[in-house]
PDB file of C-alpha atoms in Angstrom:
ATOM      1  CA  ALA A   1      91.260 107.482 132.460  1.00 91.00           C
ATOM      2  CA  SER A   2      92.719 107.505 136.652  1.00 96.00           C
ATOM      3  CA  LYS A   3      93.758 111.411 136.882  1.00 98.00           C
ATOM      4  CA  VAL A   4      90.607 113.239 136.431  1.00 98.00           C
ATOM      5  CA  ILE A   5      89.326 110.968 139.555  1.00 98.00           C
ATOM      6  CA  THR A   6      92.432 111.307 141.308  1.00 98.00           C
ATOM      7  CA  CYS A   7      92.619 114.913 140.780  1.00 98.00           C
ATOM      8  CA  THR A   8      88.822 115.509 142.023  1.00 98.00           C
ATOM      9  CA  ALA A   9      89.916 113.401 145.100  1.00 98.00           C
ATOM     10  CA  ALA A  10      92.654 116.115 145.866  1.00 98.00           C
ATOM     11  CA  MET A  11      90.067 119.014 145.145  1.00 98.00           C
ATOM     12  CA  ARG A  12      88.296 117.847 147.794  1.00 98.00           C
ATOM     13  CA  LEU A  13      90.693 117.836 150.004  1.00 98.00           C
ATOM     14  CA  ILE A  14      91.307 121.433 149.050  1.00 98.00           C
ATOM     15  CA  GLU A  15      87.688 122.383 149.724  1.00 98.00           C
ATOM     16  CA  ASP A  16      87.967 120.977 152.839  1.00 98.00           C
ATOM     17  CA  LYS A  17      90.692 123.160 153.989  1.00 98.00           C
ATOM     18  CA  LYS A  18      92.828 119.981 154.582  1.00 98.00           C
ATOM     19  CA  LEU A  19      95.379 120.504 151.636  1.00 98.00           C
ATOM     20  CA  GLY A  20      96.483 123.915 150.238  1.00 98.00           C
ATOM     21  CA  LEU A  21      97.023 124.020 146.634  1.00 98.00           C
ATOM     22  CA  ASP A  22     100.078 126.175 147.426  1.00 98.00           C
ATOM     23  CA  ASP A  23     101.380 123.799 149.985  1.00 98.00           C
ATOM     24  CA  PRO A  24     105.036 122.369 149.985  1.00 98.00           C
ATOM     25  CA  VAL A  25     104.740 118.412 149.135  1.00 98.00           C
ATOM     26  CA  SER A  26     107.516 118.203 151.860  1.00 98.00           C
ATOM     27  CA  LYS A  27     104.526 119.111 154.758  1.00 98.00           C
ATOM     28  CA  TYR A  28     103.556 115.588 153.537  1.00 98.00           C
ATOM     29  CA  LEU A  29     106.233 113.795 152.298  1.00 98.00           C
ATOM     30  CA  PRO A  30     109.438 115.127 154.100  1.00 98.00           C
ATOM     31  CA  GLU A  31     111.898 113.153 151.550  1.00 97.00           C
ATOM     32  CA  PHE A  32     110.488 115.540 148.484  1.00 98.00           C
ATOM     33  CA  GLU A  33     112.146 118.519 150.768  1.00 97.00           C
ATOM     34  CA  LYS A  34     115.597 118.201 149.094  1.00 96.00           C
ATOM     35  CA  LEU A  35     115.218 117.364 145.030  1.00 98.00           C
ATOM     36  CA  TYR A  36     117.677 117.649 142.242  1.00 97.00           C
ATOM     37  CA  VAL A  37     117.524 118.873 138.940  1.00 98.00           C
ATOM     38  CA  MET A  38     119.196 118.194 135.670  1.00 95.00           C
ATOM     39  CA  LYS A  39     120.908 121.468 134.370  1.00 94.00           C
ATOM     40  CA  ASN A  40     123.358 121.368 131.267  1.00 91.00           C
ATOM     41  CA  GLY A  41     124.309 117.425 132.200  1.00 91.00           C
ATOM     42  CA  GLU A  42     124.518 117.910 135.601  1.00 94.00           C
ATOM     43  CA  LYS A  43     122.363 117.409 138.984  1.00 95.00           C
ATOM     44  CA  VAL A  44     122.153 120.080 141.004  1.00 97.00           C
ATOM     45  CA  PRO A  45     119.649 120.716 144.023  1.00 97.00           C
ATOM     46  CA  ALA A  46     116.512 122.516 143.232  1.00 97.00           C
ATOM     47  CA  GLU A  47     116.058 126.190 143.558  1.00 97.00           C
ATOM     48  CA  ASN A  48     112.049 126.144 143.405  1.00 98.00           C
ATOM     49  CA  THR A  49     109.946 124.553 146.276  1.00 98.00           C
ATOM     50  CA  LEU A  50     107.681 121.898 144.781  1.00 98.00           C
ATOM     51  CA  THR A  51     103.913 122.040 145.653  1.00 98.00           C
ATOM     52  CA  VAL A  52     100.607 120.472 145.419  1.00 98.00           C
ATOM     53  CA  ARG A  53      99.797 122.530 142.560  1.00 98.00           C
ATOM     54  CA  HIS A  54     102.932 121.747 140.618  1.00 98.00           C
ATOM     55  CA  LEU A  55     101.695 117.802 141.295  1.00 98.00           C
ATOM     56  CA  MET A  56      98.209 118.716 139.895  1.00 98.00           C
ATOM     57  CA  SER A  57      99.292 120.500 136.879  1.00 98.00           C
ATOM     58  CA  MET A  58     102.225 118.671 135.911  1.00 98.00           C
ATOM     59  CA  GLN A  59     104.740 121.186 136.540  1.00 98.00           C
ATOM     60  CA  GLY A  60     106.464 118.960 139.241  1.00 98.00           C
ATOM     61  CA  GLY A  61     109.655 118.103 136.393  1.00 98.00           C
ATOM     62  CA  PHE A  62     109.326 114.604 137.077  1.00 98.00           C
ATOM     63  CA  THR A  63     109.165 111.922 134.142  1.00 97.00           C
ATOM     64  CA  TYR A  64     107.319 108.823 133.367  1.00 96.00           C
ATOM     65  CA  ASN A  65     110.638 106.765 133.402  1.00 96.00           C
ATOM     66  CA  LEU A  66     108.966 103.528 135.209  1.00 96.00           C
ATOM     67  CA  GLY A  67     112.403 101.686 135.054  1.00 95.00           C
ATOM     68  CA  PHE A  68     113.910 104.015 137.513  1.00 95.00           C
ATOM     69  CA  GLU A  69     116.618 102.626 139.764  1.00 96.00           C
ATOM     70  CA  GLY A  70     114.631 103.647 142.858  1.00 96.00           C
ATOM     71  CA  ILE A  71     111.575 102.150 141.951  1.00 97.00           C
ATOM     72  CA  LYS A  72     113.439  98.885 141.089  1.00 97.00           C
ATOM     73  CA  ARG A  73     115.102  99.202 144.256  1.00 97.00           C
ATOM     74  CA  ILE A  74     112.090  99.366 145.941  1.00 97.00           C
ATOM     75  CA  GLN A  75     110.576  96.406 144.439  1.00 97.00           C
ATOM     76  CA  ARG A  76     113.287  94.077 145.255  1.00 97.00           C
ATOM     77  CA  GLU A  77     113.619  95.037 148.957  1.00 97.00           C
ATOM     78  CA  SER A  78     109.720  94.555 149.371  1.00 97.00           C
ATOM     79  CA  GLY A  79     109.453  91.504 147.328  1.00 98.00           C
ATOM     80  CA  ASN A  80     107.503  93.438 144.961  1.00 97.00           C
ATOM     81  CA  LYS A  81     104.779  94.093 147.803  1.00 97.00           C
ATOM     82  CA  ALA A  82     105.816  97.607 148.439  1.00 97.00           C
ATOM     83  CA  THR A  83     102.686 100.217 149.288  1.00 97.00           C
ATOM     84  CA  THR A  84     101.908 103.409 147.521  1.00 97.00           C
ATOM     85  CA  ARG A  85     103.283 105.715 149.999  1.00 97.00           C
ATOM     86  CA  GLU A  86     106.443 103.148 149.977  1.00 97.00           C
ATOM     87  CA  VAL A  87     107.212 103.090 146.085  1.00 97.00           C
ATOM     88  CA  VAL A  88     106.909 106.937 145.760  1.00 98.00           C
ATOM     89  CA  SER A  89     109.096 107.605 148.256  1.00 97.00           C
ATOM     90  CA  ALA A  90     111.658 106.583 145.843  1.00 96.00           C
ATOM     91  CA  LEU A  91     110.251 109.211 143.400  1.00 97.00           C
ATOM     92  CA  ALA A  92     111.995 111.969 145.309  1.00 97.00           C
ATOM     93  CA  GLU A  93     115.431 110.469 144.008  1.00 96.00           C
ATOM     94  CA  MET A  94     114.556 111.178 140.705  1.00 96.00           C
ATOM     95  CA  PRO A  95     116.415 113.949 138.526  1.00 97.00           C
ATOM     96  CA  LEU A  96     114.340 116.373 137.825  1.00 98.00           C
ATOM     97  CA  SER A  97     113.833 117.695 134.262  1.00 97.00           C
ATOM     98  CA  PHE A  98     113.284 121.604 135.375  1.00 98.00           C
ATOM     99  CA  GLU A  99     112.716 123.690 138.164  1.00 98.00           C
ATOM    100  CA  PRO A 100     109.290 123.119 139.797  1.00 98.00           C
ATOM    101  CA  GLY A 101     106.726 125.066 137.918  1.00 98.00           C
ATOM    102  CA  GLU A 102     108.550 126.540 135.084  1.00 97.00           C
ATOM    103  CA  ASN A 103     106.936 123.831 132.702  1.00 97.00           C
ATOM    104  CA  TYR A 104     105.011 121.287 131.610  1.00 97.00           C
ATOM    105  CA  GLN A 105     106.007 118.016 131.154  1.00 97.00           C
ATOM    106  CA  TYR A 106     103.584 114.824 131.494  1.00 96.00           C
ATOM    107  CA  SER A 107     104.916 112.200 134.394  1.00 97.00           C
ATOM    108  CA  LEU A 108     104.282 110.581 137.679  1.00 98.00           C
ATOM    109  CA  CYS A 109     103.325 114.150 139.124  1.00 98.00           C
ATOM    110  CA  HIS A 110      99.762 112.504 140.030  1.00 98.00           C
ATOM    111  CA  ASP A 111     101.098 108.821 141.657  1.00 98.00           C
ATOM    112  CA  ILE A 112     102.954 111.478 144.047  1.00 98.00           C
ATOM    113  CA  LEU A 113      99.451 113.168 144.595  1.00 98.00           C
ATOM    114  CA  ALA A 114      98.307 109.609 145.375  1.00 98.00           C
ATOM    115  CA  ALA A 115     100.465 109.599 148.270  1.00 98.00           C
ATOM    116  CA  VAL A 116      99.636 113.018 149.414  1.00 98.00           C
ATOM    117  CA  ILE A 117      96.124 112.203 149.671  1.00 98.00           C
ATOM    118  CA  GLU A 118      96.634 109.322 151.536  1.00 98.00           C
ATOM    119  CA  VAL A 119      98.770 111.050 154.193  1.00 98.00           C
ATOM    120  CA  VAL A 120      95.960 113.940 154.518  1.00 98.00           C
ATOM    121  CA  SER A 121      93.159 111.550 154.602  1.00 98.00           C
ATOM    122  CA  GLY A 122      94.778 108.976 156.926  1.00 98.00           C
ATOM    123  CA  LYS A 123      93.184 106.544 154.665  1.00 98.00           C
ATOM    124  CA  LYS A 124      94.750 104.415 151.812  1.00 98.00           C
ATOM    125  CA  PHE A 125      94.173 105.668 148.741  1.00 98.00           C
ATOM    126  CA  SER A 126      91.121 104.056 147.813  1.00 97.00           C
ATOM    127  CA  GLU A 127      89.769 103.741 150.657  1.00 98.00           C
ATOM    128  CA  TYR A 128      89.572 107.723 150.482  1.00 98.00           C
ATOM    129  CA  LEU A 129      88.236 107.305 147.045  1.00 98.00           C
ATOM    130  CA  ASP A 130      85.184 104.922 147.740  1.00 97.00           C
ATOM    131  CA  GLU A 131      84.530 107.120 151.120  1.00 98.00           C
ATOM    132  CA  VAL A 132      84.045 110.354 148.850  1.00 98.00           C
ATOM    133  CA  ILE A 133      83.322 109.179 145.458  1.00 98.00           C
ATOM    134  CA  PHE A 134      82.516 105.872 144.537  1.00 98.00           C
ATOM    135  CA  SER A 135      80.300 104.957 147.336  1.00 97.00           C
ATOM    136  CA  PRO A 136      77.781 108.165 147.465  1.00 97.00           C
ATOM    137  CA  LEU A 137      77.756 107.935 143.591  1.00 97.00           C
ATOM    138  CA  GLY A 138      76.561 104.074 143.804  1.00 96.00           C
ATOM    139  CA  ILE A 139      79.999 102.887 141.881  1.00 95.00           C
ATOM    140  CA  LYS A 140      80.727  99.592 142.863  1.00 92.00           C
ATOM    141  CA  ASP A 141      82.316  98.232 139.607  1.00 90.00           C
ATOM    142  CA  ILE A 142      86.018 100.155 139.835  1.00 93.00           C
ATOM    143  CA  THR A 143      88.897  98.381 141.366  1.00 94.00           C
ATOM    144  CA  PHE A 144      92.826  98.711 141.390  1.00 94.00           C
ATOM    145  CA  VAL A 145      92.888  95.251 142.298  1.00 92.00           C
ATOM    146  CA  PRO A 146      92.885  92.518 138.960  1.00 91.00           C
ATOM    147  CA  THR A 147      91.491  89.483 140.530  1.00 92.00           C
ATOM    148  CA  ASP A 148      90.462  86.565 138.525  1.00 92.00           C
ATOM    149  CA  ASP A 149      86.737  87.672 138.682  1.00 93.00           C
ATOM    150  CA  VAL A 150      87.753  91.073 137.434  1.00 92.00           C
ATOM    151  CA  MET A 151      90.262  89.426 134.601  1.00 91.00           C
ATOM    152  CA  LYS A 152      87.909  87.381 133.295  1.00 92.00           C
ATOM    153  CA  ARG A 153      85.310  90.290 132.477  1.00 91.00           C
ATOM    154  CA  MET A 154      88.117  92.385 131.096  1.00 90.00           C
ATOM    155  CA  LYS A 155      87.847  93.060 127.145  1.00 89.00           C
ATOM    156  CA  GLN A 156      91.025  92.232 125.323  1.00 93.00           C
ATOM    157  CA  GLN A 157      93.504  94.973 124.868  1.00 94.00           C
ATOM    158  CA  TYR A 158      95.496  95.858 121.723  1.00 96.00           C
ATOM    159  CA  ILE A 159      98.343  97.667 120.707  1.00 95.00           C
ATOM    160  CA  VAL A 160      99.082  99.216 117.301  1.00 95.00           C
ATOM    161  CA  ASP A 161     101.742  97.581 115.282  1.00 92.00           C
ATOM    162  CA  LEU A 162     103.445 101.089 113.476  1.00 85.00           C
ATOM    163  CA  ARG A 163     104.717  98.943 110.356  1.00 88.00           C
ATOM    164  CA  TYR A 164     101.068  98.429 109.277  1.00 87.00           C
ATOM    165  CA  PHE A 165      98.807 100.299 111.453  1.00 84.00           C
ATOM    166  CA  THR A 166      96.661  97.441 112.486  1.00 92.00           C
ATOM    167  CA  ALA A 167      95.975  96.351 116.476  1.00 93.00           C
ATOM    168  CA  VAL A 168      97.483  93.403 117.403  1.00 96.00           C
ATOM    169  CA  PRO A 169      96.404  91.786 120.606  1.00 96.00           C
ATOM    170  CA  LYS A 170      98.250  92.182 123.943  1.00 94.00           C
ATOM    171  CA  THR A 171      98.296  90.371 127.171  1.00 90.00           C
ATOM    172  CA  PRO A 172      96.432  92.548 129.962  1.00 85.00           C
ATOM    173  CA  GLU A 173      99.214  93.761 132.581  1.00 85.00           C
ATOM    174  CA  CYS A 174      99.422  96.841 133.704  1.00 88.00           C
ATOM    175  CA  VAL A 175     102.788  98.545 133.880  1.00 91.00           C
ATOM    176  CA  TYR A 176     101.496 101.163 136.427  1.00 93.00           C
ATOM    177  CA  ARG A 177     100.818  98.606 138.670  1.00 94.00           C
ATOM    178  CA  LEU A 178     104.461  98.861 140.046  1.00 96.00           C
ATOM    179  CA  THR A 179     103.976  96.032 142.903  1.00 97.00           C
ATOM    180  CA  ASP A 180     100.911  94.355 144.080  1.00 96.00           C
ATOM    181  CA  ASN A 181     100.442  96.572 146.710  1.00 96.00           C
ATOM    182  CA  TYR A 182     100.695  99.943 144.962  1.00 97.00           C
ATOM    183  CA  GLU A 183      97.527 101.790 144.008  1.00 97.00           C
ATOM    184  CA  SER A 184      98.815 104.513 141.133  1.00 97.00           C
ATOM    185  CA  GLY A 185      96.996 107.944 141.152  1.00 97.00           C
ATOM    186  CA  GLY A 186      97.703 108.199 137.581  1.00 97.00           C
ATOM    187  CA  ALA A 187      96.947 105.169 135.607  1.00 94.00           C
ATOM    188  CA  GLY A 188      95.746 102.247 138.078  1.00 85.00           C
ATOM    189  CA  MET A 189      91.868 101.865 138.291  1.00 93.00           C
ATOM    190  CA  ILE A 190      89.736  99.663 136.484  1.00 92.00           C
ATOM    191  CA  ALA A 191      86.429 100.369 135.609  1.00 92.00           C
ATOM    192  CA  SER A 192      83.238  99.595 133.654  1.00 92.00           C
ATOM    193  CA  LEU A 193      82.154 102.502 131.290  1.00 93.00           C
ATOM    194  CA  ASN A 194      78.725 102.353 133.267  1.00 94.00           C
ATOM    195  CA  ASP A 195      80.210 103.316 136.244  1.00 95.00           C
ATOM    196  CA  TYR A 196      83.066 105.868 135.168  1.00 96.00           C
ATOM    197  CA  ILE A 197      80.284 107.679 133.447  1.00 97.00           C
ATOM    198  CA  LYS A 198      78.755 108.042 136.600  1.00 97.00           C
ATOM    199  CA  PHE A 199      81.666 110.077 137.952  1.00 98.00           C
ATOM    200  CA  ALA A 200      82.165 112.325 134.980  1.00 98.00           C
ATOM    201  CA  ASP A 201      78.348 113.163 134.909  1.00 97.00           C
ATOM    202  CA  ALA A 202      78.157 113.943 138.681  1.00 98.00           C
ATOM    203  CA  LEU A 203      81.162 116.839 138.025  1.00 98.00           C
ATOM    204  CA  ALA A 204      78.685 118.134 134.616  1.00 98.00           C
ATOM    205  CA  CYS A 205      75.945 118.398 136.408  1.00 97.00           C
ATOM    206  CA  GLY A 206      77.290 119.215 139.849  1.00 97.00           C
ATOM    207  CA  GLU A 207      75.441 116.449 141.618  1.00 96.00           C
ATOM    208  CA  SER A 208      74.714 112.860 140.838  1.00 96.00           C
ATOM    209  CA  GLU A 209      71.099 111.590 140.152  1.00 92.00           C
ATOM    210  CA  THR A 210      70.262 111.086 144.006  1.00 92.00           C
ATOM    211  CA  GLY A 211      71.625 114.465 144.910  1.00 96.00           C
ATOM    212  CA  TYR A 212      75.340 113.750 146.203  1.00 98.00           C
ATOM    213  CA  ARG A 213      78.111 116.639 145.046  1.00 98.00           C
ATOM    214  CA  ILE A 214      81.430 115.557 144.896  1.00 98.00           C
ATOM    215  CA  LEU A 215      82.634 119.127 144.859  1.00 98.00           C
ATOM    216  CA  LYS A 216      81.067 122.776 145.033  1.00 98.00           C
ATOM    217  CA  PRO A 217      80.473 124.560 141.470  1.00 97.00           C
ATOM    218  CA  GLU A 218      83.591 127.047 142.496  1.00 98.00           C
ATOM    219  CA  THR A 219      86.018 124.188 143.025  1.00 98.00           C
ATOM    220  CA  VAL A 220      85.194 123.042 139.516  1.00 98.00           C
ATOM    221  CA  GLU A 221      85.773 126.056 138.613  1.00 98.00           C
ATOM    222  CA  LEU A 222      89.027 126.454 139.824  1.00 98.00           C
ATOM    223  CA  MET A 223      89.731 122.950 138.657  1.00 98.00           C
ATOM    224  CA  LYS A 224      89.623 123.863 135.093  1.00 98.00           C
ATOM    225  CA  THR A 225      91.746 126.907 135.185  1.00 98.00           C
ATOM    226  CA  ASN A 226      94.340 127.393 133.129  1.00 98.00           C
ATOM    227  CA  GLN A 227      97.660 126.851 135.037  1.00 98.00           C
ATOM    228  CA  LEU A 228     100.319 126.867 132.595  1.00 98.00           C
ATOM    229  CA  GLY A 229     102.398 129.894 131.487  1.00 97.00           C
ATOM    230  CA  GLU A 230     103.368 130.099 127.759  1.00 96.00           C
ATOM    231  CA  ALA A 231     106.626 127.737 128.136  1.00 96.00           C
ATOM    232  CA  GLY A 232     104.456 125.210 129.567  1.00 96.00           C
ATOM    233  CA  LEU A 233     101.821 125.680 127.006  1.00 96.00           C
ATOM    234  CA  LYS A 234     104.163 124.995 124.197  1.00 95.00           C
ATOM    235  CA  SER A 235     105.380 122.040 126.002  1.00 96.00           C
ATOM    236  CA  LEU A 236     101.807 120.966 126.009  1.00 95.00           C
ATOM    237  CA  TYR A 237     101.223 121.739 122.183  1.00 93.00           C
ATOM    238  CA  PHE A 238     104.693 120.011 121.248  1.00 87.00           C
ATOM    239  CA  ASN A 239     103.767 116.924 118.543  1.00 68.00           C
ATOM    240  CA  CYS A 240     100.459 117.098 120.441  1.00 79.00           C
ATOM    241  CA  ASP A 241      98.459 119.486 118.463  1.00 82.00           C
ATOM    242  CA  ARG A 242      95.292 118.040 119.556  1.00 89.00           C
ATOM    243  CA  PHE A 243      95.807 119.996 122.535  1.00 95.00           C
ATOM    244  CA  LEU A 244      95.597 123.233 120.137  1.00 95.00           C
ATOM    245  CA  GLY A 245      93.462 125.697 121.956  1.00 96.00           C
ATOM    246  CA  TYR A 246      93.824 123.939 125.331  1.00 97.00           C
ATOM    247  CA  GLY A 247      95.233 124.579 128.576  1.00 97.00           C
ATOM    248  CA  TYR A 248      95.818 122.473 131.602  1.00 98.00           C
ATOM    249  CA  GLY A 249      94.178 122.902 134.843  1.00 98.00           C
ATOM    250  CA  LEU A 250      94.247 120.955 137.557  1.00 98.00           C
ATOM    251  CA  GLY A 251      95.012 117.887 136.463  1.00 98.00           C
ATOM    252  CA  VAL A 252      92.810 118.059 133.282  1.00 98.00           C
ATOM    253  CA  ARG A 253      92.783 119.781 129.495  1.00 98.00           C
ATOM    254  CA  THR A 254      90.572 122.859 129.818  1.00 98.00           C
ATOM    255  CA  MET A 255      89.512 124.569 126.686  1.00 98.00           C
ATOM    256  CA  MET A 256      90.431 127.884 126.320  1.00 98.00           C
ATOM    257  CA  LYS A 257      89.913 129.106 122.157  1.00 97.00           C
ATOM    258  CA  PRO A 258      87.734 126.455 120.725  1.00 97.00           C
ATOM    259  CA  ASP A 259      88.518 128.018 117.461  1.00 97.00           C
ATOM    260  CA  LEU A 260      91.674 126.813 117.424  1.00 95.00           C
ATOM    261  CA  ASN A 261      90.575 123.260 118.442  1.00 95.00           C
ATOM    262  CA  LEU A 262      87.691 123.492 115.436  1.00 96.00           C
ATOM    263  CA  SER A 263      85.235 122.778 118.665  1.00 97.00           C
ATOM    264  CA  LEU A 264      81.829 123.136 118.567  1.00 97.00           C
ATOM    265  CA  GLY A 265      82.328 123.073 121.960  1.00 97.00           C
ATOM    266  CA  PRO A 266      82.432 126.129 124.925  1.00 97.00           C
ATOM    267  CA  VAL A 267      85.241 127.669 126.582  1.00 98.00           C
ATOM    268  CA  GLY A 268      85.546 125.505 129.978  1.00 98.00           C
ATOM    269  CA  GLU A 269      84.817 122.075 128.859  1.00 98.00           C
ATOM    270  CA  PHE A 270      87.472 119.570 130.472  1.00 98.00           C
ATOM    271  CA  GLY A 271      88.561 116.306 131.043  1.00 98.00           C
ATOM    272  CA  TRP A 272      91.195 113.873 129.636  1.00 97.00           C
ATOM    273  CA  ASP A 273      92.207 110.995 128.115  1.00 95.00           C
ATOM    274  CA  GLY A 274      93.697 107.448 128.580  1.00 93.00           C
ATOM    275  CA  ALA A 275      96.528 105.573 127.707  1.00 92.00           C
ATOM    276  CA  ALA A 276      94.674 102.918 125.127  1.00 93.00           C
ATOM    277  CA  GLY A 277      92.478 105.703 123.975  1.00 94.00           C
ATOM    278  CA  ALA A 278      89.681 106.400 126.522  1.00 95.00           C
ATOM    279  CA  TYR A 279      88.353 109.872 126.167  1.00 97.00           C
ATOM    280  CA  CYS A 280      86.807 111.870 129.609  1.00 98.00           C
ATOM    281  CA  MET A 281      85.065 115.075 128.357  1.00 98.00           C
ATOM    282  CA  ILE A 282      83.176 117.411 131.040  1.00 98.00           C
ATOM    283  CA  ASP A 283      81.106 120.409 130.186  1.00 98.00           C
ATOM    284  CA  THR A 284      79.486 122.192 133.480  1.00 98.00           C
ATOM    285  CA  ASP A 285      77.922 125.208 130.971  1.00 97.00           C
ATOM    286  CA  ASN A 286      75.115 122.277 129.212  1.00 96.00           C
ATOM    287  CA  HIS A 287      75.379 119.784 131.756  1.00 97.00           C
ATOM    288  CA  LEU A 288      77.166 117.143 129.283  1.00 97.00           C
ATOM    289  CA  SER A 289      79.441 114.138 130.191  1.00 98.00           C
ATOM    290  CA  ILE A 290      80.865 112.051 127.332  1.00 98.00           C
ATOM    291  CA  PHE A 291      83.295 109.209 128.425  1.00 97.00           C
ATOM    292  CA  TYR A 292      84.417 106.439 125.189  1.00 97.00           C
ATOM    293  CA  GLY A 293      86.333 103.533 126.215  1.00 94.00           C
ATOM    294  CA  GLN A 294      88.855 101.765 124.025  1.00 93.00           C
ATOM    295  CA  HIS A 295      91.495  99.305 124.392  1.00 93.00           C
ATOM    296  CA  VAL A 296      94.055 100.095 121.571  1.00 95.00           C
ATOM    297  CA  LEU A 297      97.389 101.280 123.030  1.00 94.00           C
ATOM    298  CA  SER A 298      99.713 103.497 121.234  1.00 92.00           C
ATOM    299  CA  CYS A 299      96.648 104.716 118.781  1.00 93.00           C
ATOM    300  CA  GLY A 300      97.437 108.188 117.842  1.00 92.00           C
ATOM    301  CA  TYR A 301      94.467 108.153 115.160  1.00 92.00           C
ATOM    302  CA  ALA A 302      91.965 107.661 118.574  1.00 94.00           C
ATOM    303  CA  TYR A 303      93.633 111.229 120.298  1.00 94.00           C
ATOM    304  CA  GLN A 304      93.743 113.311 116.656  1.00 93.00           C
ATOM    305  CA  ASN A 305      90.845 112.107 115.134  1.00 95.00           C
ATOM    306  CA  VAL A 306      87.946 109.681 116.970  1.00 96.00           C
ATOM    307  CA  HIS A 307      88.005 111.825 120.297  1.00 97.00           C
ATOM    308  CA  LYS A 308      87.347 115.330 118.457  1.00 96.00           C
ATOM    309  CA  ALA A 309      84.675 113.478 116.057  1.00 97.00           C
ATOM    310  CA  ILE A 310      82.632 112.300 119.222  1.00 97.00           C
ATOM    311  CA  ARG A 311      82.627 115.687 121.116  1.00 98.00           C
ATOM    312  CA  ASN A 312      81.916 117.481 117.729  1.00 97.00           C
ATOM    313  CA  LEU A 313      78.842 114.816 116.672  1.00 97.00           C
ATOM    314  CA  VAL A 314      77.292 115.333 120.148  1.00 97.00           C
ATOM    315  CA  TYR A 315      77.688 119.241 120.004  1.00 97.00           C
ATOM    316  CA  LYS A 316      76.204 119.139 116.268  1.00 96.00           C
ATOM    317  CA  ALA A 317      73.370 116.797 118.118  1.00 95.00           C
ATOM    318  CA  LEU A 318      72.427 119.846 120.532  1.00 91.00           C
ATOM    319  CA  GLU A 319      72.100 122.146 117.988  1.00 86.00           C
ATOM    320  CA  LYS A 320      68.985 120.336 116.969  1.00 66.00           C
TER     321      LYS A 320
END
């Protein structure tokens, strides 16, 4: 569930007027000026300019192909030591699935955004996160580095065996940690539930228990404003009816029509999920946040059933 944190960090730079939503990504990462799109099986120059908004709203046209040759080349040449900025430079070589801004596709967009944050802030991605989010909130149990100490405390992870619908143990490596020095904006953080909820709660309540505000209310409103047009919403819903009623904002799902999702929550409830079944929900109307942790990959039941049940049980309890 790294993406919500990454996009919150980007929103902080936008709020501070150091970054513009409609700035070309090439303003910060020059190699992204000339991109290519696959059209009718042919790679042709992109006509649209890739912007920060496109990255945040998953409208960049990139994929989640971790085996892309450009990534492999950087890994080989650096002895698996390349930095975030160096790895992301290779993603500019990845042919896009569509013109930037014309559709929605879940992808490495937020990894590219992490490199933008590094350039704009002048700091390593993790250092900027610590400065504006983690330290002020008293969050200490979060890292990108799976040290021996961290791994000793890591809970067993599982993956669903789709043949028998059973969860079987798996080894704890993270495929999204592309090199030893890579800090993934999309899937790289290791955290405790007790620390993650401090982050979600600060957004839901406007500020932390100690009075620290990550983002202004109007910035949070912008973050949870749907960015997708008709084509993008169709792509969001395709084979994912768990998103019915939701749109996609600047890095988060955002509730637009609760009835379509059989939700007891309000319009504007927002958040995201994790690859192993984690669930983050933030509701600024009720000053409510939920963070559910799970360590089971490929568990569609969690997304389709568990998350919705947790959400509705909490709202049902509020009625009392």
